[in-house]
Short mmCIF file of C-alpha atoms in Angstrom, two decimals:
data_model
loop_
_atom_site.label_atom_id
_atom_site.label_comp_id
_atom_site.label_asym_id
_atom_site.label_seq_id
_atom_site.Cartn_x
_atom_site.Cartn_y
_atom_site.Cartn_z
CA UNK A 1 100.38 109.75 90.49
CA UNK A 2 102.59 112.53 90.74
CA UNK A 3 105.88 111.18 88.89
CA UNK A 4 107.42 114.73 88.00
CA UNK A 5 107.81 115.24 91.52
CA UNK A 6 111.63 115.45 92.38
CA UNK A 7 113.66 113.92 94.84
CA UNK A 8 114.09 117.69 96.26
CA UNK A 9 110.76 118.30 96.21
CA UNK A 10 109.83 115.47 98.81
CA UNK A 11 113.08 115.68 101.24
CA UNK A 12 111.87 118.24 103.73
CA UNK A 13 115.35 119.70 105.18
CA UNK A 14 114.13 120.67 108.81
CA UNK A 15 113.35 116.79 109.12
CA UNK A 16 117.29 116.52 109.01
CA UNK A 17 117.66 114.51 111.96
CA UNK A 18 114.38 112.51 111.75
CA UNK A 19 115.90 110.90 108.57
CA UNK A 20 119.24 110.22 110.75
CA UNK A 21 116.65 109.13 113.88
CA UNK A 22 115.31 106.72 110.60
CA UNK A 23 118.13 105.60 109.31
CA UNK A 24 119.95 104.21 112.69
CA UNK A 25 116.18 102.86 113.56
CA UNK A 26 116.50 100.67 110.47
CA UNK A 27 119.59 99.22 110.38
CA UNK A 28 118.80 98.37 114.27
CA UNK A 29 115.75 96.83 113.43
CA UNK A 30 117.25 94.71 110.54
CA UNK A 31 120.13 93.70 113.10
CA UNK A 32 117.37 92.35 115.43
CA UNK A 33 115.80 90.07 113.50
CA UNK A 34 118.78 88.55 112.22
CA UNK A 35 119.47 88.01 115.59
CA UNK A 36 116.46 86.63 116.44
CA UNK A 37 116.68 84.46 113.43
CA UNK A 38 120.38 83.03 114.66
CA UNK A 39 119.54 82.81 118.52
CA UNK A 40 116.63 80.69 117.65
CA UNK A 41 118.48 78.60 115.26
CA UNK A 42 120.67 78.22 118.49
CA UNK A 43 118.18 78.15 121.20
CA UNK A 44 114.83 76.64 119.55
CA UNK A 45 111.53 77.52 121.90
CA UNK A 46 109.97 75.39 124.19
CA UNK A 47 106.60 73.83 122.99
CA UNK A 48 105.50 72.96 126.50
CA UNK A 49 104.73 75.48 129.01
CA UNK A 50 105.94 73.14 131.93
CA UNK A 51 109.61 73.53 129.86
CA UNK A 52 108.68 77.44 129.03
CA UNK A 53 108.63 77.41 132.80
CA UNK A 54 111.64 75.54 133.67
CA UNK A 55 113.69 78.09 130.70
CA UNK A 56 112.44 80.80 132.44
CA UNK A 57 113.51 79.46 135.65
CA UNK A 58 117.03 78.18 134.47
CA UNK A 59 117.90 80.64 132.06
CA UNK A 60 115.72 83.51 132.39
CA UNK A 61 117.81 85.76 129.99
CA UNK A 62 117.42 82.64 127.38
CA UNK A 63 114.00 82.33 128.30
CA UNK A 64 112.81 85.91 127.63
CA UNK A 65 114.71 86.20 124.36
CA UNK A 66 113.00 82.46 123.42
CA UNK A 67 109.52 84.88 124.28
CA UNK A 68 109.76 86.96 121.43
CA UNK A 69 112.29 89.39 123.44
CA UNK A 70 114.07 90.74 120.48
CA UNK A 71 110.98 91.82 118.93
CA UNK A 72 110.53 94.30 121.52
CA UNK A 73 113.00 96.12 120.71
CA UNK A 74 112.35 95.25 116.41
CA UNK A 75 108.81 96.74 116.87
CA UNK A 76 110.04 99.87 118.42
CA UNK A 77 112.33 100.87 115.93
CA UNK A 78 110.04 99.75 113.21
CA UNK A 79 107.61 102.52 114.74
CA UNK A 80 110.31 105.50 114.18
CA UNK A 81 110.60 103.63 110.31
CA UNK A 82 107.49 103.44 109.80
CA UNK A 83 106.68 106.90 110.94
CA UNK A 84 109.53 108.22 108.85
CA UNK A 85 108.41 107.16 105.63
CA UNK A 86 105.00 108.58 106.19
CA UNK A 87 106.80 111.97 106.55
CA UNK A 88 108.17 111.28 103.44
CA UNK A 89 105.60 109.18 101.23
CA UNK A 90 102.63 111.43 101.92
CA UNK A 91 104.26 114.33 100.10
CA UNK A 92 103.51 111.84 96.70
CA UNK A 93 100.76 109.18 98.20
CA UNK A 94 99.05 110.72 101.17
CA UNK A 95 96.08 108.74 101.39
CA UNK A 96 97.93 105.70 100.67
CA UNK A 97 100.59 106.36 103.27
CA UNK A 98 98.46 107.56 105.65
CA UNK A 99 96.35 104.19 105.80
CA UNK A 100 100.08 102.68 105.77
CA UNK A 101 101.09 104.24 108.88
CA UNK A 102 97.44 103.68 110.75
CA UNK A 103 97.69 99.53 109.68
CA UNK A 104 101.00 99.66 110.79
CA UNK A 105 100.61 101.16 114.22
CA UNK A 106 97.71 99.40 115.09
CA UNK A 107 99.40 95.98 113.84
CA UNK A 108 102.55 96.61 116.18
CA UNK A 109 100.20 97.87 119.41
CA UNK A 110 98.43 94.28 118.91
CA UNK A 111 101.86 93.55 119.54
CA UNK A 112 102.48 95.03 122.45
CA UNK A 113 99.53 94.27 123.96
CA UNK A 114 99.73 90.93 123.31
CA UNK A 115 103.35 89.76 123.23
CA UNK A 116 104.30 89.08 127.42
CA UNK A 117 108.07 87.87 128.04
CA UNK A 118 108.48 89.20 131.60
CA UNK A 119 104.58 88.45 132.83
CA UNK A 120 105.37 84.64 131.97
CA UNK A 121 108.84 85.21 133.86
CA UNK A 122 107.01 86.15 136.88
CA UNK A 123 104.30 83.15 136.73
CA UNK A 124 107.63 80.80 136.40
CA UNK A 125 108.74 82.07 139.65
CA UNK A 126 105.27 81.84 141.20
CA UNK A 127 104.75 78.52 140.01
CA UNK A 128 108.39 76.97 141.35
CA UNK A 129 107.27 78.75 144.95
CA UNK A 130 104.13 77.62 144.97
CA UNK A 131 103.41 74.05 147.03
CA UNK A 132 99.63 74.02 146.33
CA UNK A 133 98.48 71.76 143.46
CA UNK A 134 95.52 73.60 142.56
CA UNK A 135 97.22 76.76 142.68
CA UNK A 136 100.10 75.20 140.12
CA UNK A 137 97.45 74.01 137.89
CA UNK A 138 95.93 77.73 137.86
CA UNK A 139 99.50 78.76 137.41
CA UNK A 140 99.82 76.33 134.14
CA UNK A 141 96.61 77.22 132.88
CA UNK A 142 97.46 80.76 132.58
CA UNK A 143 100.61 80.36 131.44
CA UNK A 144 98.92 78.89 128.46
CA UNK A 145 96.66 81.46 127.99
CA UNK A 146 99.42 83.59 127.87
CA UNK A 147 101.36 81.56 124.85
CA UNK A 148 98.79 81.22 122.70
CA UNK A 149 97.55 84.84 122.92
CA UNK A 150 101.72 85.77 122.34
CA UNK A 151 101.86 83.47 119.43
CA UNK A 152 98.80 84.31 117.56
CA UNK A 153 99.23 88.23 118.81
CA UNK A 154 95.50 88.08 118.65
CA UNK A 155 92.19 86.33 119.72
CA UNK A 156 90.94 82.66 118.26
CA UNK A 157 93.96 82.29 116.33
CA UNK A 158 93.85 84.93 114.29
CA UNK A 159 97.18 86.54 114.06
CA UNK A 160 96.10 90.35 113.61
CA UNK A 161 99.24 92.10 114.38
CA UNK A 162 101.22 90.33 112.02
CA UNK A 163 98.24 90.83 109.16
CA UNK A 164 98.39 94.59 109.82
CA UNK A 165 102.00 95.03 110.39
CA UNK A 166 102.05 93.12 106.76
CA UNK A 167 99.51 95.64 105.04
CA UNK A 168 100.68 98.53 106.11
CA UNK A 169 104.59 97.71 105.30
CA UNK A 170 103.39 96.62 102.00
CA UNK A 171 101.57 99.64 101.35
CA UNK A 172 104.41 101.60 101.96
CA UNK A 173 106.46 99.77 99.59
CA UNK A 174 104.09 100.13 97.10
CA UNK A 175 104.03 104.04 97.46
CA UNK A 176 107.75 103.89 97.20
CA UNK A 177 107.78 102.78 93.83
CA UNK A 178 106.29 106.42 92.73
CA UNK A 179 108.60 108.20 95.13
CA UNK A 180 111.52 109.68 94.07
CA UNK A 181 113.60 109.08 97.09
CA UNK A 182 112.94 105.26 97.22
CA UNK A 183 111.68 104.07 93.73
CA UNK A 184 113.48 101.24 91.81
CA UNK A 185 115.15 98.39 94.62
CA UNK A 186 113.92 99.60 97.60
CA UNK A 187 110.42 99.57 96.71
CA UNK A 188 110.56 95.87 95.19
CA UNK A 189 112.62 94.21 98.05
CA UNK A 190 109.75 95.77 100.32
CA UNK A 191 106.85 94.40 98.21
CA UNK A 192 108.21 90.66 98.29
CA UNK A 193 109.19 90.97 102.33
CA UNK A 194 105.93 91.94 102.94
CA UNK A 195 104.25 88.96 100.45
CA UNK A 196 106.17 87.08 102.56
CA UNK A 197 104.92 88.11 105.51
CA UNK A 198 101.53 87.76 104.37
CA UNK A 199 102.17 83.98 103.18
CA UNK A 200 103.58 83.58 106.74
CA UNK A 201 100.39 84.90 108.12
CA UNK A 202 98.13 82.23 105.89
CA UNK A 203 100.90 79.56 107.03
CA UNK A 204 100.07 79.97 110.77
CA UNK A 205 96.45 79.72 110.12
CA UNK A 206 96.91 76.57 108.30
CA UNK A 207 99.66 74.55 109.17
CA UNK A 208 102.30 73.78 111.40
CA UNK A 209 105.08 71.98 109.16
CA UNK A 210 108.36 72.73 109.74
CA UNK A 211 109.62 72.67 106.26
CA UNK A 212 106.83 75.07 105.36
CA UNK A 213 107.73 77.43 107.82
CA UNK A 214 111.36 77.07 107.06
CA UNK A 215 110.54 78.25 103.52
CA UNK A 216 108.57 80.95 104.37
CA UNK A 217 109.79 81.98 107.52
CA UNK A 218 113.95 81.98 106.08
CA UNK A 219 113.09 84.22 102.73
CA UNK A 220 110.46 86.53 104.71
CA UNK A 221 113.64 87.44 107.27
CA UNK A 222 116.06 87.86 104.47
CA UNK A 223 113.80 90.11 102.66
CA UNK A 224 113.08 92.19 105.79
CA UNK A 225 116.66 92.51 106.74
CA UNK A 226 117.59 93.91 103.05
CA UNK A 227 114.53 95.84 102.92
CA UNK A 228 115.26 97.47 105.85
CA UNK A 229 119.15 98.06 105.35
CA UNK A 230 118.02 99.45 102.25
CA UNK A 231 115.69 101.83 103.52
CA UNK A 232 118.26 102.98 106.10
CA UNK A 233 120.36 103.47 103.06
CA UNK A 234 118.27 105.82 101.73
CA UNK A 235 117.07 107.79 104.75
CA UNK A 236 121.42 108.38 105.12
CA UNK A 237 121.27 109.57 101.93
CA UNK A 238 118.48 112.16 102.59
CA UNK A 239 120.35 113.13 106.00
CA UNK A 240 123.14 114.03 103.75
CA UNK A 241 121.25 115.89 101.39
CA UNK A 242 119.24 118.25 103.87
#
């Protein structure tokens, strides 16, 4: 490892304003899934897709939040984090950050692909027009299709996004800890959020208990959000510095 590198000698000034681009990224993403945390405390998701339906229909603001909404907008901004470390972390760990970034990436376009808020708006709406029962039933049926490929983010129940997404955010923290610009707290908050996540991962293959989840699930989001303020932290500090 290359420890006698300096905090100067990583910081690359003409990435000025992608550290500032990084920084605001952060702290958004670390707002939005405290929100998300709080509005589903508030508003807990349907388990039905007859009553995913009705939300949609009643509430469709509600609704698409309930769908993961926030995470939209979490995932994007992780993207402009996640790319802004690798500018960083490859200057001391370029294999390892490269891999990072890649496991990353590919974990949040599983994500994308896979995560559909406004398609199961529009099947709501088809399926309160439509009179025909076999056409409803089709209507149902898909609907379903659609919430378990959203809430595994993958096929057969295997939830790849969130597995990759993991890896490659834990790999990053692990190259921080030889950084300069991020070694010490940063790194160490990142490693647990992303154990977390990984223990959140084996807890959706294997059980559905709420208390489990609530001990997984509540750390895993505090983690994130302080791992992520940190980072933000950091990234205004090398703004500053350039």
């Amino acid at each position: 490892m290359k420890n006698h590198l300096s905090k100067e000698t990583v910081i690359d000034p003409a990435y000025g304003n992608l550290y500032k681009t990084g920084n605001v990224a952060a702290y958004i993403a670390a707002a939005t899934i405290l929100g998300e945390v709080i509005f589903l405390a508030f508003f807990p998701q349907p388990v039905k897709i007859i009553d995913w339906f009705t939300l949609m229909q009643d509430n469709p603001i509600i609704g698409i939040m309930d769908f993961w909404g926030l995470e939209i907008l979490m995932y994007v901004m992780l993207i402009i984090v996640f790319l802004v470390l690798f500018t960083i972390l490859r200057k001391t760990h370029p294999s390892l950050s490269l891999i990072a970034a890649a496991l990353s990436l590919m974990g949040i376009g599983i994500f994308f692909a896979t995560n559909n808020p406004f398609t199961m708006l529009s099947l709501s709406h088809r399926f309160a027009a439509a009179t025909d029962e076999t056409l409803r039933a089709g209507l149902l049926a898909a609907g379903e299709a659609i919430l378990a490929g959203t809430g595994q983010r993958a096929v057969n129940g295997f939830n790849m996004g969130l597995f990759l997404v993991s890896i490659g955010g834990l790999l990053f923290s692990t190259a921080m800890r030889k950084c300069p610009a991020f070694a010490g707290k940063t790194a160490h908050v990142g490693i647990s959020a992303y154990i977390f996540s990984l223990a959140d991962f084996v807890r959706q293959t294997l059980t559905t208990s709420p208390v489990i989840t609530l001990l997984i699930v509540i750390p895993n989001a505090l983690l994130l959000v302080t791992w992520l303020v940190l980072v933000g932290r950091k990234l205004g500090k090398l703004e500053k510095s350039t």
